[in-house]
XYZ file of C-alpha atoms in Angstrom:
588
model
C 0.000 0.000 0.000
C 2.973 2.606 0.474
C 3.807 2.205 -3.683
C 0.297 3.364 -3.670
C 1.047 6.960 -2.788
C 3.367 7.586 -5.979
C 0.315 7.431 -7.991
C -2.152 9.342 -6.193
C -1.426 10.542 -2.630
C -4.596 12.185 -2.784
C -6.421 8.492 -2.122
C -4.539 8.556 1.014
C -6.675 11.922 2.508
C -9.902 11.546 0.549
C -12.932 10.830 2.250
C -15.508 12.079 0.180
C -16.336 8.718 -1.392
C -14.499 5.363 -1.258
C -14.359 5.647 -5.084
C -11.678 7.625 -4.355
C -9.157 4.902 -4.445
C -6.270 4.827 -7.068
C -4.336 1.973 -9.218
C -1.466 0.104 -7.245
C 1.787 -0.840 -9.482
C 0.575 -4.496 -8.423
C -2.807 -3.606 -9.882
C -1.049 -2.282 -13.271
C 1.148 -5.473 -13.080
C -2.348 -7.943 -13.440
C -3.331 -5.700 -15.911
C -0.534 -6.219 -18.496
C -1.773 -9.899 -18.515
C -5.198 -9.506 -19.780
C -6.452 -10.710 -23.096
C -6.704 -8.733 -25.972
C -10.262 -10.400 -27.429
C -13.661 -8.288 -28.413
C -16.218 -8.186 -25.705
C -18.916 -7.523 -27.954
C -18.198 -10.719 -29.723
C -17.987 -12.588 -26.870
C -13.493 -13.418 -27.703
C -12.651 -11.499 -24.431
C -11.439 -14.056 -22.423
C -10.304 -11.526 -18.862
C -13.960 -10.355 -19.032
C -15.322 -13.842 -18.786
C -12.854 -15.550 -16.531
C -14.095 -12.299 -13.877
C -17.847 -12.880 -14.915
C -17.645 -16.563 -14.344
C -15.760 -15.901 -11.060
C -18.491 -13.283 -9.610
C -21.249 -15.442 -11.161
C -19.675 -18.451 -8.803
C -19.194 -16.621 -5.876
C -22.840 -15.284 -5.632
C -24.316 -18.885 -6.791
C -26.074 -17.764 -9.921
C -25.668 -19.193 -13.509
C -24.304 -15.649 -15.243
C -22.825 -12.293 -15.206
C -21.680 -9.261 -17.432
C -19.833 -6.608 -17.071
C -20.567 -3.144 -17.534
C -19.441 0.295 -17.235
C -21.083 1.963 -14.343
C -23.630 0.940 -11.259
C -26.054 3.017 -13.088
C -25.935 0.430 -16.080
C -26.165 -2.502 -14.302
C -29.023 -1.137 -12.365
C -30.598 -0.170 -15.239
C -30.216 -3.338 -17.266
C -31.755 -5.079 -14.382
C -34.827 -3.171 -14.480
C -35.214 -3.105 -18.282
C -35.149 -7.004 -18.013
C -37.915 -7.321 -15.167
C -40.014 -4.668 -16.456
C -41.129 -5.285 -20.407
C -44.619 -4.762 -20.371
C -46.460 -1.622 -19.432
C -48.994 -0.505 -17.412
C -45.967 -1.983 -14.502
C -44.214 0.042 -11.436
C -41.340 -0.435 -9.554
C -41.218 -0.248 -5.733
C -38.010 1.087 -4.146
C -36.389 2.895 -0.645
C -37.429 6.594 -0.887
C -33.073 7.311 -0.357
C -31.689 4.469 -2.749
C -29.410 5.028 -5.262
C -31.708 3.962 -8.138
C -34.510 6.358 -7.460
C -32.286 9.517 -6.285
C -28.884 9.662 -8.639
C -29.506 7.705 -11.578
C -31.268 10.251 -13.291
C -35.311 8.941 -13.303
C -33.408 6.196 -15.473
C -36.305 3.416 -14.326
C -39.354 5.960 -15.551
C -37.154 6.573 -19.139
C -35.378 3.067 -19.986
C -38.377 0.764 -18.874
C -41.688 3.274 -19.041
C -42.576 2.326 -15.292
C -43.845 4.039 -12.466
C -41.624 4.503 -9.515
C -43.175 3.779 -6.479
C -40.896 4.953 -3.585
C -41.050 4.021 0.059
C -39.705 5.635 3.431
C -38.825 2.751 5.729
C -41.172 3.082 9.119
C -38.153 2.106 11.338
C -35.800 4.806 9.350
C -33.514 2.328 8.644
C -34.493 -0.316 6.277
C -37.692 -0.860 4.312
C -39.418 -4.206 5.748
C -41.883 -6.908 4.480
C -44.658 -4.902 5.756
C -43.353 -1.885 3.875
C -43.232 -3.551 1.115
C -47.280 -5.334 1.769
C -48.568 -1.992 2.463
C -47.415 -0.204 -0.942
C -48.012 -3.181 -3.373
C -49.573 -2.966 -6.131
C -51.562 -5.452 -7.085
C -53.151 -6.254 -10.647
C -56.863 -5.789 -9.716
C -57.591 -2.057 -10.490
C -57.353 -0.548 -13.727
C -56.506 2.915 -11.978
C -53.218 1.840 -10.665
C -50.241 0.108 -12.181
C -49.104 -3.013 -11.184
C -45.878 -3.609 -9.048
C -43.144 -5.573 -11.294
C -40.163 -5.350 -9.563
C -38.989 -4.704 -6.268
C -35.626 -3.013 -5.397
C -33.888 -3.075 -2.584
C -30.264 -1.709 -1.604
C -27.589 -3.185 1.089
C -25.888 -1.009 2.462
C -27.698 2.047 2.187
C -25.591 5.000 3.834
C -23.270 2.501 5.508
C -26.877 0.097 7.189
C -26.552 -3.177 6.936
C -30.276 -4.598 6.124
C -30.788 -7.832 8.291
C -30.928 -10.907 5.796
C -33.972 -11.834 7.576
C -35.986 -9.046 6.059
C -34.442 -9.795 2.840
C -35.931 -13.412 3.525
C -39.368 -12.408 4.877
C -39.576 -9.659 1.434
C -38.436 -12.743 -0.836
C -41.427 -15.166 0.500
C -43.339 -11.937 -0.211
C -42.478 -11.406 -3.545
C -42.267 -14.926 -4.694
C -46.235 -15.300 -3.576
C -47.215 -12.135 -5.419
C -45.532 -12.921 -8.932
C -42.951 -10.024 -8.418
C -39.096 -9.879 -9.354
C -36.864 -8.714 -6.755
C -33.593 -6.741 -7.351
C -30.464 -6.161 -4.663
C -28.264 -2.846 -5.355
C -25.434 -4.515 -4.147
C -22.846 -1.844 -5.006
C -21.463 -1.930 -1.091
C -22.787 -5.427 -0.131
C -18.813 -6.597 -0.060
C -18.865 -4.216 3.368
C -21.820 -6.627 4.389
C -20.452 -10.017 3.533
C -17.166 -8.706 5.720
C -18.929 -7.340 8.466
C -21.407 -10.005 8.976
C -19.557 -12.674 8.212
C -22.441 -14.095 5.736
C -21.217 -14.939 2.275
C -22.134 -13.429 -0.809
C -23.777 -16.714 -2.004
C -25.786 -16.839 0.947
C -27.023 -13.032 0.273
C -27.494 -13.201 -3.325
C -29.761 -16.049 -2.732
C -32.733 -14.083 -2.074
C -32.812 -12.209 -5.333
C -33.476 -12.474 -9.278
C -30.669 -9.722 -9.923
C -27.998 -8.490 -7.596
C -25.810 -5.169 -8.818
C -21.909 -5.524 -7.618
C -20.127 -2.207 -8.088
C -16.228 -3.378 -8.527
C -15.066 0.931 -8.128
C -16.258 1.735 -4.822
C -15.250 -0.402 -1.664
C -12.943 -2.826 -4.025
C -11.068 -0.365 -5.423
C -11.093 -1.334 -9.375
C -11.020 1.620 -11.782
C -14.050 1.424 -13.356
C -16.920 -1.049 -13.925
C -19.698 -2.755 -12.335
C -21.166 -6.320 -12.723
C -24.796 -7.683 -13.281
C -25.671 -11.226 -11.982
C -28.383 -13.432 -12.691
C -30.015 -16.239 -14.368
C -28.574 -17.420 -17.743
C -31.543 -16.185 -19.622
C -31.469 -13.014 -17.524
C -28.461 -11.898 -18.848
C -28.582 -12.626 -22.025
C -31.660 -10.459 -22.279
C -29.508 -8.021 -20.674
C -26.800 -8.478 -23.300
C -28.952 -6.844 -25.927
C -29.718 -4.101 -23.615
C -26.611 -3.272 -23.097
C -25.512 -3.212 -26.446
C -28.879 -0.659 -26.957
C -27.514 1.412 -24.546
C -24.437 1.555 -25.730
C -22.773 -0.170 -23.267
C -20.883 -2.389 -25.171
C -16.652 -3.644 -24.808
C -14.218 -3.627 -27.011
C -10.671 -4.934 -25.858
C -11.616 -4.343 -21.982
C -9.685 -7.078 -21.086
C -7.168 -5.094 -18.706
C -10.472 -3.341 -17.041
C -11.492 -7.141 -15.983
C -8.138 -8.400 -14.865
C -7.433 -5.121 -12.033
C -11.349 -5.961 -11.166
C -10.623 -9.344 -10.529
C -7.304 -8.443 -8.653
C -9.110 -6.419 -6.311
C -11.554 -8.755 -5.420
C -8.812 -11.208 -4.386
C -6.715 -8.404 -2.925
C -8.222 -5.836 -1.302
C -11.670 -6.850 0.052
C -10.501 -9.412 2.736
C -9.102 -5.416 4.288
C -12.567 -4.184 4.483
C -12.527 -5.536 8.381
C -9.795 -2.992 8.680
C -12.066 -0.226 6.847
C -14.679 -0.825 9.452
C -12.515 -0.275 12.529
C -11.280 3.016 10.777
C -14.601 3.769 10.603
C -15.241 3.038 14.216
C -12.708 4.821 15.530
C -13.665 8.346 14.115
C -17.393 7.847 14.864
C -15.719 7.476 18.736
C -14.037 11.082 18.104
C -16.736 12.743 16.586
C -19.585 12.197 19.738
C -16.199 13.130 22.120
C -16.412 16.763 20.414
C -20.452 16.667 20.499
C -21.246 15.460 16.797
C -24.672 13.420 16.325
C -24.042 10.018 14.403
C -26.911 10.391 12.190
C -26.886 7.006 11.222
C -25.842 3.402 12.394
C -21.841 2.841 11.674
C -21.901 -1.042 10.535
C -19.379 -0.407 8.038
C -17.172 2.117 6.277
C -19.488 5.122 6.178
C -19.916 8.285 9.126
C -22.585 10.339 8.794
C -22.327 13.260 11.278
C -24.453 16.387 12.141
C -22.015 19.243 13.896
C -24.942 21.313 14.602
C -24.515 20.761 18.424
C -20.291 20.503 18.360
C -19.779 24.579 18.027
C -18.850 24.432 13.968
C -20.055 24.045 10.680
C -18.784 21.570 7.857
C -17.455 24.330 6.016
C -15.741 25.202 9.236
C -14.253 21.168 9.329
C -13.345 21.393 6.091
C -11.172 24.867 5.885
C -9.509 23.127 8.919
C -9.329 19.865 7.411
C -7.731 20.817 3.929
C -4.544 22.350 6.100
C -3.907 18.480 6.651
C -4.954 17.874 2.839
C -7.520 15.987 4.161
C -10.653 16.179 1.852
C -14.855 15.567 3.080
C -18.065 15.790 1.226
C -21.114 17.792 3.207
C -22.530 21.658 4.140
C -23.821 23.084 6.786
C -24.359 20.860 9.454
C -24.726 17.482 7.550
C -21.408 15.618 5.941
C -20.449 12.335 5.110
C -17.304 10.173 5.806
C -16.371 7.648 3.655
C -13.530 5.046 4.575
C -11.784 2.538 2.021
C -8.521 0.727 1.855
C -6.202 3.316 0.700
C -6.781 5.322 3.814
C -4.206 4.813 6.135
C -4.089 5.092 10.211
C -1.943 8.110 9.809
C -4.494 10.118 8.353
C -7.099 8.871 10.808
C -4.513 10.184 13.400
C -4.526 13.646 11.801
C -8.595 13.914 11.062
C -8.505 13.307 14.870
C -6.580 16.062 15.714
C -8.421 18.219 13.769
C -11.490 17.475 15.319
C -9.265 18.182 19.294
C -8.269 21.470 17.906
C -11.845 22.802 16.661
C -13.640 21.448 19.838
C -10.595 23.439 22.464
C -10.185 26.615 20.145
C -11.117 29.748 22.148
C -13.420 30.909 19.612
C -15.490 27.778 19.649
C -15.247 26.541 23.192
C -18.234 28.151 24.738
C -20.583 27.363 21.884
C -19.432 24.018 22.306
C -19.841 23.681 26.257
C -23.590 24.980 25.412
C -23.948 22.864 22.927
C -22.833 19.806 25.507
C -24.487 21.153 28.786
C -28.026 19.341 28.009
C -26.053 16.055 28.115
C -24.352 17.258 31.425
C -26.453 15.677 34.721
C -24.175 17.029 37.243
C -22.232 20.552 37.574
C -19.410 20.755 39.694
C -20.840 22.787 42.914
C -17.535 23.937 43.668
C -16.555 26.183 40.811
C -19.695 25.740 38.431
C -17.836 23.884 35.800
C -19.662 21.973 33.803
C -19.284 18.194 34.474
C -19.737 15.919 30.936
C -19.195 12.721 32.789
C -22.715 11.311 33.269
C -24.625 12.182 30.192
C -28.478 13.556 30.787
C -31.751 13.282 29.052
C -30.888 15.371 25.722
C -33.941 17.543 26.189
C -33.280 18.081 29.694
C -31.835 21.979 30.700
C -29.662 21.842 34.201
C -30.582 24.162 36.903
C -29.675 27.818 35.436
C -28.364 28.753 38.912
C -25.971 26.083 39.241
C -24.798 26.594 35.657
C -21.880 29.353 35.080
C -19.766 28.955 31.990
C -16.422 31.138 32.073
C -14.780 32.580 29.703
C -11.491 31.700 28.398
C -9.815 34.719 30.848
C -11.507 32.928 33.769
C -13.744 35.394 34.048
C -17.529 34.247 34.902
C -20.368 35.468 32.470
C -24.156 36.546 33.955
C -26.206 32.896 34.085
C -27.030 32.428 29.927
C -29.536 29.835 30.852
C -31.273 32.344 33.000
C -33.146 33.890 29.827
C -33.407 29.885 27.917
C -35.076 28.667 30.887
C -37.325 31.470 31.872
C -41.078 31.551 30.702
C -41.670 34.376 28.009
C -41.888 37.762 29.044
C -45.964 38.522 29.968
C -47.594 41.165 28.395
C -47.985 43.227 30.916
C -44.621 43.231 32.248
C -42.490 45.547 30.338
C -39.563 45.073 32.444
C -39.617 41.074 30.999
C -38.570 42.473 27.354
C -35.028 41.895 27.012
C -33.825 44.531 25.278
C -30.987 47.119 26.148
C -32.036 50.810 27.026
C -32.954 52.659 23.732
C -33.169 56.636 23.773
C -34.559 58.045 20.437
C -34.551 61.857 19.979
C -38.168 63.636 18.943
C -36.505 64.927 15.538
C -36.213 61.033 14.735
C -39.910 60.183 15.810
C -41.331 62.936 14.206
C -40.098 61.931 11.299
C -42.051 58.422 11.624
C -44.859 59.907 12.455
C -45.741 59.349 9.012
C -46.564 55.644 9.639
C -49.392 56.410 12.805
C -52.890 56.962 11.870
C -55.353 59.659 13.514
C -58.474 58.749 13.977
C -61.356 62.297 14.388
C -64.930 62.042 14.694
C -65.172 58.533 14.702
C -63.767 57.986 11.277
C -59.655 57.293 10.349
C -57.357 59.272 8.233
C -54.508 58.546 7.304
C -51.106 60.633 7.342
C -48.712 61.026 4.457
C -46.930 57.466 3.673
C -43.629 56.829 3.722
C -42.511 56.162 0.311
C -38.395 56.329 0.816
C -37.270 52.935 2.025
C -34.095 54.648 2.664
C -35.719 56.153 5.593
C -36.917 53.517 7.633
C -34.932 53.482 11.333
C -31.494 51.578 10.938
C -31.658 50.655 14.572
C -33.941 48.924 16.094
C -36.770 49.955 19.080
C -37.414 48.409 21.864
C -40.068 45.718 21.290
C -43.366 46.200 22.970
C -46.398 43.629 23.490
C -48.767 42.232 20.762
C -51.413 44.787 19.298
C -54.543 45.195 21.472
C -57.426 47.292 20.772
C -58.663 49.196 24.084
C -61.696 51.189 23.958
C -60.245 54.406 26.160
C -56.909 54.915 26.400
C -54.721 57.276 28.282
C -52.483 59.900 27.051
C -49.879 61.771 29.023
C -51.571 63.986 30.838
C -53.782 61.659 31.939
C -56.808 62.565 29.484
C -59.111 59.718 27.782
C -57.921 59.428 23.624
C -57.964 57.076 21.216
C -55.478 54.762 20.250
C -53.669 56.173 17.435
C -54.474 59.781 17.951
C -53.686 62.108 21.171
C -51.869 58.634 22.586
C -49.668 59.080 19.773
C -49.042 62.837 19.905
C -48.464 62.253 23.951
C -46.123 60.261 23.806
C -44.381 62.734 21.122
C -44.619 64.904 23.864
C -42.930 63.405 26.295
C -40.095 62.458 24.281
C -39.814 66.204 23.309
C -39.713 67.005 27.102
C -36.946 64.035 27.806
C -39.372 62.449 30.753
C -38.001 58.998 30.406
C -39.620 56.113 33.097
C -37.200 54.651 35.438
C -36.000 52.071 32.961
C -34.554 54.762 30.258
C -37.949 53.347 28.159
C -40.315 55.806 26.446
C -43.615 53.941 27.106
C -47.029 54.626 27.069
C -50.034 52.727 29.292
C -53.402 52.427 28.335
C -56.408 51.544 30.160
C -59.636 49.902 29.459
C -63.104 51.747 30.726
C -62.764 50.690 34.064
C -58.555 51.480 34.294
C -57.603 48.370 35.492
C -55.499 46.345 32.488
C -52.284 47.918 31.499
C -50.606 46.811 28.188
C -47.796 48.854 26.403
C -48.274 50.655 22.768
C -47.708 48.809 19.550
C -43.894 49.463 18.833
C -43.448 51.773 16.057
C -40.920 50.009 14.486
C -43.536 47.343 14.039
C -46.137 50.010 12.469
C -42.912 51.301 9.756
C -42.482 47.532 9.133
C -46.103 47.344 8.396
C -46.144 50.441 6.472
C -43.037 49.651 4.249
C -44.051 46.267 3.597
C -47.688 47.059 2.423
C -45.906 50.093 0.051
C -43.637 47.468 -1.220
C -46.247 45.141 -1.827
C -48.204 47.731 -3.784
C -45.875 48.884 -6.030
C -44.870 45.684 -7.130
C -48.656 45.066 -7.839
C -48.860 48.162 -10.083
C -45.762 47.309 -11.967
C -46.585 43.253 -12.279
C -50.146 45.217 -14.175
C -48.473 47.636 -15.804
C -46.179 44.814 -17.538
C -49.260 42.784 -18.098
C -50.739 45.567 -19.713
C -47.851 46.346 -21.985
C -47.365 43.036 -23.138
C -50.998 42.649 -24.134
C -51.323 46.088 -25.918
C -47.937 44.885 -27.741
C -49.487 41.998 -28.523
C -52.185 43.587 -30.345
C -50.471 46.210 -32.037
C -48.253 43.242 -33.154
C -51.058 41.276 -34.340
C -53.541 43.614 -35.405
C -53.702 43.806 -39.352
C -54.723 47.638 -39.486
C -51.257 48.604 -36.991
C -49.224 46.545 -39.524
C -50.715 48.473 -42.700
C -50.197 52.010 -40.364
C -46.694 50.847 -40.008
C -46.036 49.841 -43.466
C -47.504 53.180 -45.035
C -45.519 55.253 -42.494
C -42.251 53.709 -43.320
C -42.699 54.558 -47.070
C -43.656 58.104 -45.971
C -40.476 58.326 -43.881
C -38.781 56.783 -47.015
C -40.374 59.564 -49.972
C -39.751 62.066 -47.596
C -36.128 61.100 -46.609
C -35.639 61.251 -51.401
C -36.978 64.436 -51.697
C -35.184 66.009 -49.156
C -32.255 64.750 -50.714
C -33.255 65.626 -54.142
């Protein structure tokens, strides 16, 4: 594996897919000894010693090799689905209904009918019962074919559902189909043989680039007649070999070579799924094999974060914002795994990062320290579950203890009429600055509203924000501030102009009016004005856009016309030979 790194080092720091993987100099070596025969005459004699050799090892009667997972996939279909009105049932996240391109829906004119598993992880026999189609209603098409994947994102699928969805199929009529591009991580990791898997199904899809490490090429097993069918589908999709020969010989090298390591793969995998929960990382999904899918929305960083970090150490991952997947194969060596893990020490202890990641940690924290306050990640805690705010303190990284953060996640929202709840910071505006959003209050006189000028500048809406008062409420008398009955937009308004123009401020710095209800005993704060120029803005906005979105329409149909209309073509016509005579005799 260490002549590996003269061909591509970059195999060695790649985890974005295990197709990553590079030719060895042993590879190129079993390559030089293929055959130099026609595939698509049937004279080459590497592609058939490796299809004989797969076809053995999964106990079926054929094989045939083609260029891509997608193909094989394909082919499979295009065999088990010949006769329309049919449909094919398959996991909502497989491979063939997400990145093959609708390829079942175009190649074999079925419907796709796909299924979310009800235990998240694997579709079951029930699954399956619940969504067939049967052929008893004209309405509906018929389910064909059956597809199922192992692994999907890394799960193993028990081979007792695979069992339970044969029996299933087998009563019903209906073909079954194993996307088996990763089931060489299954055989490995189980311990079951690929005979014993392959078993259960009509077709079974090997991919020979991904966990084996071949350069190209995927193979297709079945049934003798099976593939031949598939032979002249292949050839239809242009998927035929010519001298390929050399392809066959590094696939069949890697099979013998390489995937007796994937047991090595797996621990590799292991081991970072261990680091990533130390620095606070959700394993999205079960690690059974070579795959680590992660979710750094409670670890203090984003992906993009990992990554910048990561690519110092030439270290390459797939993923954005929170999400990202870790793929593992042979060529990655423990050295790296060393480095990725030191990555991950460095991001969860930098200064920057280390508080957000202690909050992120403290609902799994059951017990705080009582001495100092630190927080104590030894016995983890219900995940929902918020410690006591007063026994929390975080500190800074100059030791200095911050006010109790928790206080304000813990605490009940503010009521309405408690305007000392809002948390907001004290806020003076000046009475030049109000005035000038007047604009956006409305006066109500004699019982019937008016209201004042708009503001049509969007440029002059308040850069900074007020401080937030209570939801809108619609009291019949109101107060203003001299203590006089008004209504709610009018002399409350123009009060409380007034007493910012006199600076009296409440004890709290806040500029605040209270209103009462005809008997003077609720209190409630005025609607924030910020909310009202909001309000104001957004229904301006909205209205222009109308007028324009009409104004277009209107253009385009009188264009239309004018365009269409037989007399506007003869007015045109006549007034370019005007233009013309009179452009000559000017001349002349």
């Amino acid at each position: 594996m260490q002549k590996s790194k003269t061909f591509n080092p970059l195999a060695y720091s790649d985890f974005r897919s295990d197709t990553a993987t590079a030719p060895t100099p042993d590879m190129f070596a079993a390559m030089m000894k293929s055959s130099l025969g026609d595939d698509v005459f049937n004279e080459d004699d590497s592609i058939k010693a490796l299809e004989r050799y797969v076809a053995t090892l999964c106990g079926h009667e054929a094989a045939i090799y083609c260029t891509s997972g997608t193909m094989s996939n394909q082919l499979a279909h295009r065999v088990h689905l010949s006769n329309p009105p049919q449909s094919a049932m398959v996991d909502i996240r497989s491979h063939v209904f997400n990145y093959e391109a609708g390829g079942i829906s175009f190649h074999s004119q079925a419907a796709v009918y796909p299924i979310m598993p009800s235990n998240g992880q694997y579709l079951t026999a029930e699954d399956i019962a619940s969504r067939l189609v049967l052929d008893v209603d004209v309405h509906y098409a018929p389910t064909r074919s059956i597809s199922l994947e192992n692994t999907l994102n890394g799960t193993i699928m028990p081979i007792e559902e695979m069992v339970r969805i044969r029996e299933l199929s087998l009563e019903h009529g209906v073909k079954l189909h194993l996307d088996g591009a990763r089931l060489w991580h299954a055989s490995i990791a189980t311990g079951i043989p690929m005979k014993e898997y392959c078993s259960h199904f009509d077709t079974i899809s090997l991919c020979l680039s991904k966990g084996i490490g071949a350069p190209i090429g995927s193979i297709l097993v079945g049934s003798e007649d099976t593939i031949k069918k598939a032979r002249h589908f292949r050839l239809l999709f242009g998927g035929g070999w010519r001298q390929a020969g050399f392809l066959a010989e590094a696939a069949l090298w890697c099979i013998k070579t390489n995937w007796p390591t994937m047991e090595e793969t797996h621990r590799q995998a292991r081991w970072l799924e261990r680091a990533f929960r130390q620095v606070g990382c959700h394993i999205t999904n079960p690690v059974d094999t070579n795959m680590v899918w992660i979710d750094t929305s409670d670890a203090g960083f984003t992906v993009e974060e990992l990554m910048a970090e990561l690519a110092k150490e030439n270290i390459k991952i797939s993923g954005s914002g929170y999400a990202a997947r870790i793929v593992l194969h042979y060529q990655i060596s423990n050295e790296v795994i060393s480095k990725f893990v030191d990555v991950l020490r460095r991001m969860s202890s930098a200064p920057q990062m280390k508080v957000a990641v202690d909050m992120a940690n403290t609902p799994l924290a059951s017990c705080v320290s009582e001495s100092d306050g630190e927080i104590s990640p030894s016995t983890p805690a219900p995940y929902y579950g918020l410690p006591s705010p007063k026994k929390l303190m975080l500190k800074r990284s100059d030791n200095k203890p911050e006010d109790d953060i928790f206080e304000e996640m813990a605490s009940p929202l503010p009521r309405q009429t408690s305007f000392e709840e809002c948390h907001h910071n004290k806020h003076k505006v000046t009475a030049k600055a109000v005035h000038a959003k007047s604009s956006c209050l409305f006066q109500e006189t004699n019982g019937s509203a008016e209201s004042l000028p708009a503001i049509s500048n969007s440029a002059s809406v308040r850069k900074s924000r007020r401080p937030l008062s209570s939801s809108l409420s619609s009291p019949s008398v109101l107060s203003d501030s001299n203590g006089r009955p008004a209504n709610a937009y009018g002399s409350l308004s123009r009060g409380l102009l007034e007493r910012i123009e006199k600076g009296q401020e409440d004890e709290d710095g806040q500029y605040k009016c209270r209103y009462i209800d005809q008997e003077g005993l609720t209190m409630r704060r005025t609607q924030s004005l910020d909310l009202v120029e909001t309000l104001e803005q957004a229904a301006y906005e909205k209205d222009m856009e109308q007028a324009r979105i009409a104004d277009a329409k209107k253009m385009t149909k009188l264009q239309y016309h004018l365009s269409h209309n037989p007399a506007s073509k003869a007015i045109k016509r006549a007034s370019v030979r005007i233009v013309s005579l009179l452009s000559r005799e000017s001349y002349s």
